[in-house]
Tab-separated table of C-alpha atoms in Angstrom:
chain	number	residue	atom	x	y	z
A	1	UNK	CA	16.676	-10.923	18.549
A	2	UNK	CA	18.322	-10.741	14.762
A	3	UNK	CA	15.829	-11.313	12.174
A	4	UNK	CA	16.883	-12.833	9.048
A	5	UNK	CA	14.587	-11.304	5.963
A	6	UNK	CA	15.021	-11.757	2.150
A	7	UNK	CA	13.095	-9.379	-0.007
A	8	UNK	CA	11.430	-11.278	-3.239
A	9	UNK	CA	11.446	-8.411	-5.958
A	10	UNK	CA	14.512	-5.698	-6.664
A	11	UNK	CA	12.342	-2.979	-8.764
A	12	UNK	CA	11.085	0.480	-7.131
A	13	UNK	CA	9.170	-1.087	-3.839
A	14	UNK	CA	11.769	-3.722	-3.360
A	15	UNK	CA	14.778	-2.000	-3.996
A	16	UNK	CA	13.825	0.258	-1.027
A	17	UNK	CA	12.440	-2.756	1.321
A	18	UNK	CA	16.063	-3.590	1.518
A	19	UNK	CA	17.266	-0.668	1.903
A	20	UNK	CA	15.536	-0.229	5.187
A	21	UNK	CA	15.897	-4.006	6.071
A	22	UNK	CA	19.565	-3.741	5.700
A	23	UNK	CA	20.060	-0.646	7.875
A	24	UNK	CA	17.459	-1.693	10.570
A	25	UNK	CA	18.446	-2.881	14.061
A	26	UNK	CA	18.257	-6.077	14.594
A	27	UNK	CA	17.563	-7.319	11.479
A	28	UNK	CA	20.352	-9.427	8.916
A	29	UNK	CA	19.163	-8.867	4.866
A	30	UNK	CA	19.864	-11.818	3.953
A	31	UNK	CA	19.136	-12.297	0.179
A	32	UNK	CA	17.461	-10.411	-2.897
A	33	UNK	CA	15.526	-12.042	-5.067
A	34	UNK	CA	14.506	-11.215	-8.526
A	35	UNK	CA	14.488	-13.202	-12.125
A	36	UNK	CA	16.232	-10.511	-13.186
A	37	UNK	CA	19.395	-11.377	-11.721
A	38	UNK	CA	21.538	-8.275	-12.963
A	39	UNK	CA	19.247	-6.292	-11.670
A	40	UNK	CA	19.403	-7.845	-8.101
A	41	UNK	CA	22.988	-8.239	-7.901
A	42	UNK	CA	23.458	-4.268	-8.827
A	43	UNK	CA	21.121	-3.742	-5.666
A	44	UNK	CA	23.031	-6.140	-3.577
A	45	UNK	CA	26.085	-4.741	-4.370
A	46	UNK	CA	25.000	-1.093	-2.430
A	47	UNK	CA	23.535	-3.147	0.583
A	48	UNK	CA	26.888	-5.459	1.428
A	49	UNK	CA	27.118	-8.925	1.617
A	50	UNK	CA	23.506	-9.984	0.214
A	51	UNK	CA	23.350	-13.235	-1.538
A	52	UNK	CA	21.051	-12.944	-4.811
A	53	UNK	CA	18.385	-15.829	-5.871
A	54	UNK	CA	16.902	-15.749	-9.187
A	55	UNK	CA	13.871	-17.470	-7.534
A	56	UNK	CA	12.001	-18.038	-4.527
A	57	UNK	CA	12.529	-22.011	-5.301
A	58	UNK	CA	16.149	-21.086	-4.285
A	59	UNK	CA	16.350	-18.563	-1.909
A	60	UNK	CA	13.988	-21.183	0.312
A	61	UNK	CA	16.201	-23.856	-0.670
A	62	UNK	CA	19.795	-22.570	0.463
A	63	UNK	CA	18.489	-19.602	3.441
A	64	UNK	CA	16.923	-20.274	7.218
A	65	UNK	CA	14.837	-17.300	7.280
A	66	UNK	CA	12.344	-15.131	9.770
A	67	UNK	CA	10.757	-13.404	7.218
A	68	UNK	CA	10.405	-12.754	3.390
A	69	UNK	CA	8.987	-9.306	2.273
A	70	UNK	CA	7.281	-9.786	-1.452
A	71	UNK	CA	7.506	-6.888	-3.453
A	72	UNK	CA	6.624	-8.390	-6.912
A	73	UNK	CA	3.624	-6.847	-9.200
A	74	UNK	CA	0.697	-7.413	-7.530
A	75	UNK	CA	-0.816	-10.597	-9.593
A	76	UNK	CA	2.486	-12.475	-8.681
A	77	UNK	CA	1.973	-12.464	-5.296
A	78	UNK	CA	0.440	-16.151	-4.716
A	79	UNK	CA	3.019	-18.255	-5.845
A	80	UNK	CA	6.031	-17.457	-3.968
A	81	UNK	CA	3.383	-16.238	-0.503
A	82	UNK	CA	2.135	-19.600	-0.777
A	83	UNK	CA	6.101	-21.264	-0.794
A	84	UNK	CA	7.298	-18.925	1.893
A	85	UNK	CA	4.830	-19.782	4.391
A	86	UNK	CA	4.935	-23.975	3.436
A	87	UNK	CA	8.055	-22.937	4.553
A	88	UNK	CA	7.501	-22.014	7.786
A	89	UNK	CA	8.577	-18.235	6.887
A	90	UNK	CA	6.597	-14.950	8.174
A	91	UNK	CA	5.341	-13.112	5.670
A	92	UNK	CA	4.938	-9.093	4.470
A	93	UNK	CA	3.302	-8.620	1.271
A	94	UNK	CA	3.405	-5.094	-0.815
A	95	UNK	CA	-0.001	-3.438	-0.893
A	96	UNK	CA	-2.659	-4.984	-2.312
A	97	UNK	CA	-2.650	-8.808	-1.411
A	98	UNK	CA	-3.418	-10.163	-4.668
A	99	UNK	CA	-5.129	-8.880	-7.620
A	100	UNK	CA	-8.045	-11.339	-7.630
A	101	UNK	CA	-10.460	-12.741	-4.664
A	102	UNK	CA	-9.109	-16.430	-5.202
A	103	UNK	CA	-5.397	-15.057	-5.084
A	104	UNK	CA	-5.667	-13.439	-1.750
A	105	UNK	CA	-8.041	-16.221	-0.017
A	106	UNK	CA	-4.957	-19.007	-0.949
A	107	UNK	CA	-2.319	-16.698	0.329
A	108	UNK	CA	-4.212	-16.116	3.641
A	109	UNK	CA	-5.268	-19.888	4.099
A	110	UNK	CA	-1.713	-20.849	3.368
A	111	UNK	CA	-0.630	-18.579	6.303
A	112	UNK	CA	-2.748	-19.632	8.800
A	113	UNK	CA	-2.580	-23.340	7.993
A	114	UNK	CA	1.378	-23.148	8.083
A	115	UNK	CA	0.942	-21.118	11.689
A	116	UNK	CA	2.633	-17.916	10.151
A	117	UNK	CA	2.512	-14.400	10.383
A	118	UNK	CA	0.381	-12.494	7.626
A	119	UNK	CA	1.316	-8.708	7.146
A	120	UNK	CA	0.210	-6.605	4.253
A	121	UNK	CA	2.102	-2.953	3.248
A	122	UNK	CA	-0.644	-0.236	3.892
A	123	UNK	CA	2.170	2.152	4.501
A	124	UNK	CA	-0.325	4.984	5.110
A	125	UNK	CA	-1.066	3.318	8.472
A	126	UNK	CA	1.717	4.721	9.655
A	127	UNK	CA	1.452	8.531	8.098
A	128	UNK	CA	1.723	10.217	11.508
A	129	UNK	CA	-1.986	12.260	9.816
A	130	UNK	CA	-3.541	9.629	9.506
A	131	UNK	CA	-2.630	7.599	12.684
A	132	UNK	CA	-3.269	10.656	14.900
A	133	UNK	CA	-6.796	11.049	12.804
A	134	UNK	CA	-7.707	7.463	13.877
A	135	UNK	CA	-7.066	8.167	17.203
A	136	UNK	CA	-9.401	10.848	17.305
A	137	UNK	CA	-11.951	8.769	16.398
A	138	UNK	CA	-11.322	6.297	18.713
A	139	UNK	CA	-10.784	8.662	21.538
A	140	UNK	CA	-14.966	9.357	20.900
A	141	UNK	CA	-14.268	13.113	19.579
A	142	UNK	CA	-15.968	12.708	16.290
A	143	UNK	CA	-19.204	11.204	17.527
A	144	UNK	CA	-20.864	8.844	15.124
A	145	UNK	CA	-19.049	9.414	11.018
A	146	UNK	CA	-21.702	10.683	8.998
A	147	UNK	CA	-19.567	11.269	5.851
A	148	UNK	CA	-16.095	10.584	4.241
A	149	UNK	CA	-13.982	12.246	1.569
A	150	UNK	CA	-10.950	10.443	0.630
A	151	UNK	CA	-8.458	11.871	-2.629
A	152	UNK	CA	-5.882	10.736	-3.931
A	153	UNK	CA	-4.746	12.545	-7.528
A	154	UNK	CA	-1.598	12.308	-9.251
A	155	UNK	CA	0.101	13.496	-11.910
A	156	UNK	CA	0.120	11.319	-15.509
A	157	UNK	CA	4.072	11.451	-14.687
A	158	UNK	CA	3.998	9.084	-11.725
A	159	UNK	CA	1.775	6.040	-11.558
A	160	UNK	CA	1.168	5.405	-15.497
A	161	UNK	CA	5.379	5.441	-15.893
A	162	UNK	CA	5.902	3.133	-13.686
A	163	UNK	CA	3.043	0.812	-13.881
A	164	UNK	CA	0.182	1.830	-16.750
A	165	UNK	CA	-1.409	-1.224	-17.801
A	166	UNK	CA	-0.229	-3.486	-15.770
A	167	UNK	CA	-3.184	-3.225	-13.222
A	168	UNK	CA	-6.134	-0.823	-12.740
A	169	UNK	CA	-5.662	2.663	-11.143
A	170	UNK	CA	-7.792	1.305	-7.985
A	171	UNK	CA	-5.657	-1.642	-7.050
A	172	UNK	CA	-2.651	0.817	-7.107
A	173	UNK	CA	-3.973	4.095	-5.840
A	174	UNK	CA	-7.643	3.518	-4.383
A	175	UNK	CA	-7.038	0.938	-2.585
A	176	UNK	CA	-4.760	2.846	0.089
A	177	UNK	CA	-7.680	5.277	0.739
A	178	UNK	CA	-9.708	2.143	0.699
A	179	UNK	CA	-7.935	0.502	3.506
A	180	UNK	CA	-7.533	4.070	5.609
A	181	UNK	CA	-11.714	4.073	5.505
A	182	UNK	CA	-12.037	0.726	6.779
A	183	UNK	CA	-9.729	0.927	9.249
A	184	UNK	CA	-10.979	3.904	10.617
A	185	UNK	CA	-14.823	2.575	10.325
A	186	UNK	CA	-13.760	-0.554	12.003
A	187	UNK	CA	-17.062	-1.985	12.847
A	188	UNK	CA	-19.059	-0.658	9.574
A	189	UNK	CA	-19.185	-2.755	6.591
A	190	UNK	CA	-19.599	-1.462	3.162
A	191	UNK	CA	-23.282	-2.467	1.435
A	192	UNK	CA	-22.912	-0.859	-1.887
A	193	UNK	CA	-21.014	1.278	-3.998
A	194	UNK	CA	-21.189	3.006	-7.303
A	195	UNK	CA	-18.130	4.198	-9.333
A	196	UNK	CA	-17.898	6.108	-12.546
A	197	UNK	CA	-14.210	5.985	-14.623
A	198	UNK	CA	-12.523	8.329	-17.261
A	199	UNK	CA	-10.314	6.680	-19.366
A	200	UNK	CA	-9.911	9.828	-22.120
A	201	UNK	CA	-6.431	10.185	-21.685
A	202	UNK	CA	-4.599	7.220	-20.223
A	203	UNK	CA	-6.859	4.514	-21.881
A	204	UNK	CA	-4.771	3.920	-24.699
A	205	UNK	CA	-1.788	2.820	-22.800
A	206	UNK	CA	-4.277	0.462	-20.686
A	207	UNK	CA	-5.555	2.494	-17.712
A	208	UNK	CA	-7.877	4.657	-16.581
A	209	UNK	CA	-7.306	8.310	-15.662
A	210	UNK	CA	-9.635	8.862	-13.072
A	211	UNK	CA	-12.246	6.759	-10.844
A	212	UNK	CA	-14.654	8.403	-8.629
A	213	UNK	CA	-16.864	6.420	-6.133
A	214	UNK	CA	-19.709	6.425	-3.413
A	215	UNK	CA	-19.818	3.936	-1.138
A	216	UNK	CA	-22.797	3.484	1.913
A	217	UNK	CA	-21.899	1.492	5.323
A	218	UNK	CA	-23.897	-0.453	7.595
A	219	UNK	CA	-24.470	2.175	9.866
A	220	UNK	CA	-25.352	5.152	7.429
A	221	UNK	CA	-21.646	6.638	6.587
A	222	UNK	CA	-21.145	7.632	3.175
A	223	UNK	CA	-17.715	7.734	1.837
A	224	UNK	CA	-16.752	9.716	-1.678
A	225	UNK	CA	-13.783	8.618	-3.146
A	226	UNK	CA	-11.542	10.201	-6.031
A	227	UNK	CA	-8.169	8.911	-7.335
A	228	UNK	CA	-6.788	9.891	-10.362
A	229	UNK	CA	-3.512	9.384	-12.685
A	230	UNK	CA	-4.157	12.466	-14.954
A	231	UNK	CA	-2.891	15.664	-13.347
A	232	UNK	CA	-0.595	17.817	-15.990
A	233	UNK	CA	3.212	16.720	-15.653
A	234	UNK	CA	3.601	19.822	-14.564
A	235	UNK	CA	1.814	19.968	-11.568
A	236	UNK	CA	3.274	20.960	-8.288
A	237	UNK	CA	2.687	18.226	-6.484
A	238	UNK	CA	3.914	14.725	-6.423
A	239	UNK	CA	0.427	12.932	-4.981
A	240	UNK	CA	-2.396	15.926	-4.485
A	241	UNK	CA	-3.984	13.778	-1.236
A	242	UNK	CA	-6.701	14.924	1.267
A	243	UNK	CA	-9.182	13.478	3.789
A	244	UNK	CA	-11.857	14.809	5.377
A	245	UNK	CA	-14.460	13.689	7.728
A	246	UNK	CA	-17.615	14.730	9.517
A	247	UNK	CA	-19.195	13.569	12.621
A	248	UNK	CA	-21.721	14.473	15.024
A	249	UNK	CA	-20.295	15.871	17.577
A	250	UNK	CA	-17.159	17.025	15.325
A	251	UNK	CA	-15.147	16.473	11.988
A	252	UNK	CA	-11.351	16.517	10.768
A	253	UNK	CA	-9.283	17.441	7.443
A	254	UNK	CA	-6.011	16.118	6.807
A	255	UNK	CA	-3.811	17.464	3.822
A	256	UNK	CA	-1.313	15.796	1.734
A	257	UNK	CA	-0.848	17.874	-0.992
A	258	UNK	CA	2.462	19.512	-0.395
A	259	UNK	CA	5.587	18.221	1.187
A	260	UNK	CA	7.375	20.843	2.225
A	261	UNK	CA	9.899	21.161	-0.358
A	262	UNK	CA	9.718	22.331	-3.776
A	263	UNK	CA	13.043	22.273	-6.222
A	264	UNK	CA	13.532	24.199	-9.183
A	265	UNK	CA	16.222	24.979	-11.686
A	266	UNK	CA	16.374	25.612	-15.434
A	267	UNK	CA	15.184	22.631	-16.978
A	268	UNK	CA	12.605	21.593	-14.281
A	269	UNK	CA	10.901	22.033	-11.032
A	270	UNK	CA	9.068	19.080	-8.802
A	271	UNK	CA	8.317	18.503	-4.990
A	272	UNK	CA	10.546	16.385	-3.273
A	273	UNK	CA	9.119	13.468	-0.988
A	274	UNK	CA	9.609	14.251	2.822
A	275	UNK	CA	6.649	12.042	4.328
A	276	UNK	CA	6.507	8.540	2.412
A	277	UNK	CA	10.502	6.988	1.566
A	278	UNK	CA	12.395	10.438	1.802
A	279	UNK	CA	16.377	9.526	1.328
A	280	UNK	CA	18.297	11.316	3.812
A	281	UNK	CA	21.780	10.700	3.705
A	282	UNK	CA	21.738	7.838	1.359
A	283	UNK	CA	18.950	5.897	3.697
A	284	UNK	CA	15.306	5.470	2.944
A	285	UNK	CA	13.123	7.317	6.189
A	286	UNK	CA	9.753	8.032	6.497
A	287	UNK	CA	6.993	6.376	6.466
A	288	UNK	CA	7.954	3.571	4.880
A	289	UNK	CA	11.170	2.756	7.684
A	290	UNK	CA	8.699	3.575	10.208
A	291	UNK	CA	6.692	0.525	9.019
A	292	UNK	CA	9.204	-1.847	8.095
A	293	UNK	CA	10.880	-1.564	11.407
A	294	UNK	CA	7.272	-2.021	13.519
A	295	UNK	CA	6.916	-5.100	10.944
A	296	UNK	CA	10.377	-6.621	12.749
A	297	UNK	CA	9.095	-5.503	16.223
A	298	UNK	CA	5.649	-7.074	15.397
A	299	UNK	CA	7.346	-10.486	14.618
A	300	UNK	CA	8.066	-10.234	18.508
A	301	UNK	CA	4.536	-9.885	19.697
A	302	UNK	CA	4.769	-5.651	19.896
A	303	UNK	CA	1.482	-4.499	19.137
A	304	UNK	CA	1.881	-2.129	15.523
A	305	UNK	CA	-0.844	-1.522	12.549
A	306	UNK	CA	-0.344	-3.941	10.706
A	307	UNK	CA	-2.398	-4.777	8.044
A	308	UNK	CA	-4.174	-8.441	8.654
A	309	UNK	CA	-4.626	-10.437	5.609
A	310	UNK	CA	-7.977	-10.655	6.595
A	311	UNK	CA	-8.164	-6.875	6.766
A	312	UNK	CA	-6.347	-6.440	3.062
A	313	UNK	CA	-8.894	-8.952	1.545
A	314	UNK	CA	-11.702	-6.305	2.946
A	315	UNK	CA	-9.781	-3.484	1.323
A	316	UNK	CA	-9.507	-5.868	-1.855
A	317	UNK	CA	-13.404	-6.535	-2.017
A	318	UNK	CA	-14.051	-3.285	-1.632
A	319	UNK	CA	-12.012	-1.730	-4.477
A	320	UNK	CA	-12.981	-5.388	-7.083
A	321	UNK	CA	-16.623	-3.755	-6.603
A	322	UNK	CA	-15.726	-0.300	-7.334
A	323	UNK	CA	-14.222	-1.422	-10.535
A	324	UNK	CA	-16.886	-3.529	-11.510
A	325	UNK	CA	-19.427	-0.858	-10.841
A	326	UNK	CA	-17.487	1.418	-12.909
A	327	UNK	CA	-17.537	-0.965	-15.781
A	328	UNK	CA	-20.755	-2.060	-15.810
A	329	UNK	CA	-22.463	1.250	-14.536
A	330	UNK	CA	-24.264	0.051	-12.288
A	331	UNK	CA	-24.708	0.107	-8.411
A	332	UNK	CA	-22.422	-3.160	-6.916
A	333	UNK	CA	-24.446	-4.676	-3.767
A	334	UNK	CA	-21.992	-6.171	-0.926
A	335	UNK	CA	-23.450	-9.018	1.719
């Protein structure tokens, strides 16, 4: 079965969303979306014949559709997640949900009220590391998790260009380590957590440099974790990523911090992406077209993992309280 999809947002996530959607099989990318209309058409113009909507008022209007992938900043999610699935539209919505609790409890209700399908972008789900590490689990061969270390550093060249002050390092960066734990520790619920933040360098333009947090689970697990925007612009690696856990009967490490492939000439050096949205041949790969095309086979009933809405709101809580305890300084308490 063709699925029809329109993509709502033509910046760095959306631009490659339809990329992949207008490759993959059995799938028709219908229509690009973005106020910025110039912007949109210049995108639609490498993809083929992709109609362009400044709005999602008009895209609904004028397009029969199986499923709308919003890739707008994260506090602009609600409006148009809310009018895609009154619809009658599927939905996939860029990691995190929403940037508030209200945000991402309207976008769920409206998707289950309107009988739709609720996916949320936690690409890392399909890292082949971190899939095969949640396996292991599950296969019984780490015994009962007694503690968690989950990094995710960067340098002050990535994350602040493209998005410093615009939302909090956690909701961009935490937040997939966030949703790796609690998948993992399906089961366990978080109880409390206490966060400390840095903001000596990257504070001025509106973010935070560095947040470090502990976190305690129903059933004793203790999970550190560390994300930060501050490493030198000269460092080696892109995203300087690890996780490690220990059981009792066995633990695991898994290590992101090189890709593979390092460049250099005379004016620069920097590691080139194999893993996440490597282009190969003009097409986006990785882990992001591995996830995209098992959201089009999940619209068919196969069984992928995808984020629930009900699952991102846990991952949403979770980092909220981390950034309140790291505001307030003091220990958050979850029910």
């Amino acid at each position: 079965m063709t699925h029809r999809v329109a993509v709502v947002g033509a910046g760095f996530m959306g631009s490659m969303h339809a990329s992949v959607f207008s490759r993959a099989p059995n799938c028709e990318l219908a229509a690009i979306v973005d106020p910025n209309v110039e912007l949109a058409k210049a995108l639609a113009s490498r993809l083929g014949d992709v109609r362009v909507y400044p709005g999602h008022e008009e895209l609904l209007a004028h397009e029969n559709l199986d499923l709308v992938s919003i890739c707008t900043p994260d506090n602009l999610h609600r409006i148009p997640a809310e009018a895609v699935a009154r619809k009658g539209v599927n939905l996939f919505i860029e990691k995190p949900i929403a940037s508030d609790m209200d945000d991402a409890k309207a976008i769920i209700s409206a998707a289950r009220s309107a009988g739709v399908k609720l996916g949320v972008g936690y690409l890392l789900r399909f890292d082949p590391r971190y899939a095969r590490a949640k396996e292991i689990i599950d296969d019984g061969k780490i015994g009962h998790p007694i503690h968690v270390y989950a990094r995710r550093n960067s340098a002050r060249t990535e994350g602040p260009k493209r998005y410093a002050g615009k939302l909090p390092l956690p909701l961009h960066v935490t937040v997939h380590d966030v949703d790796l734990v609690l998948w993992m520790l399906r089961g366990q619920r978080p109880i409390s957590v206490y966060a400390q933040q840095t903001d000596l360098l990257l504070g001025s333009i509106g973010t935070q440099d560095s947040i470090a947090a502990i976190v305690r689970f129903t059933e004793g697990t203790v999970v550190n974790f560390e994300s930060a925007w501050s490493l030198p612009s000269g460092t080696r690696h892109m995203i300087d990523a690890r996780m490690e856990l220990i059981g009792t009967d066995g633990s695991f490490e898994i290590q992101c911090g090189d890709s593979g492939l390092y460049f250099a000439d005379n004016s620069r050096s920097q590691e080139i992406d194999t893993q996440h949205w490597p282009t190969l041949g003009g097409a986006v790969g990785g882990d992001l077209r591995q996830q995209l095309h098992g959201v089009l086979e999940w619209l068919d009933g196969v069984d992928h993992p995808i984020a629930s809405g009900e699952e991102a709101l846990r991952s949403l809580e979770l980092t909220l309280a981390m950034i309140r305890s790291a505001e307030t300084g003091e220990v958050v308490h979850l029910a």
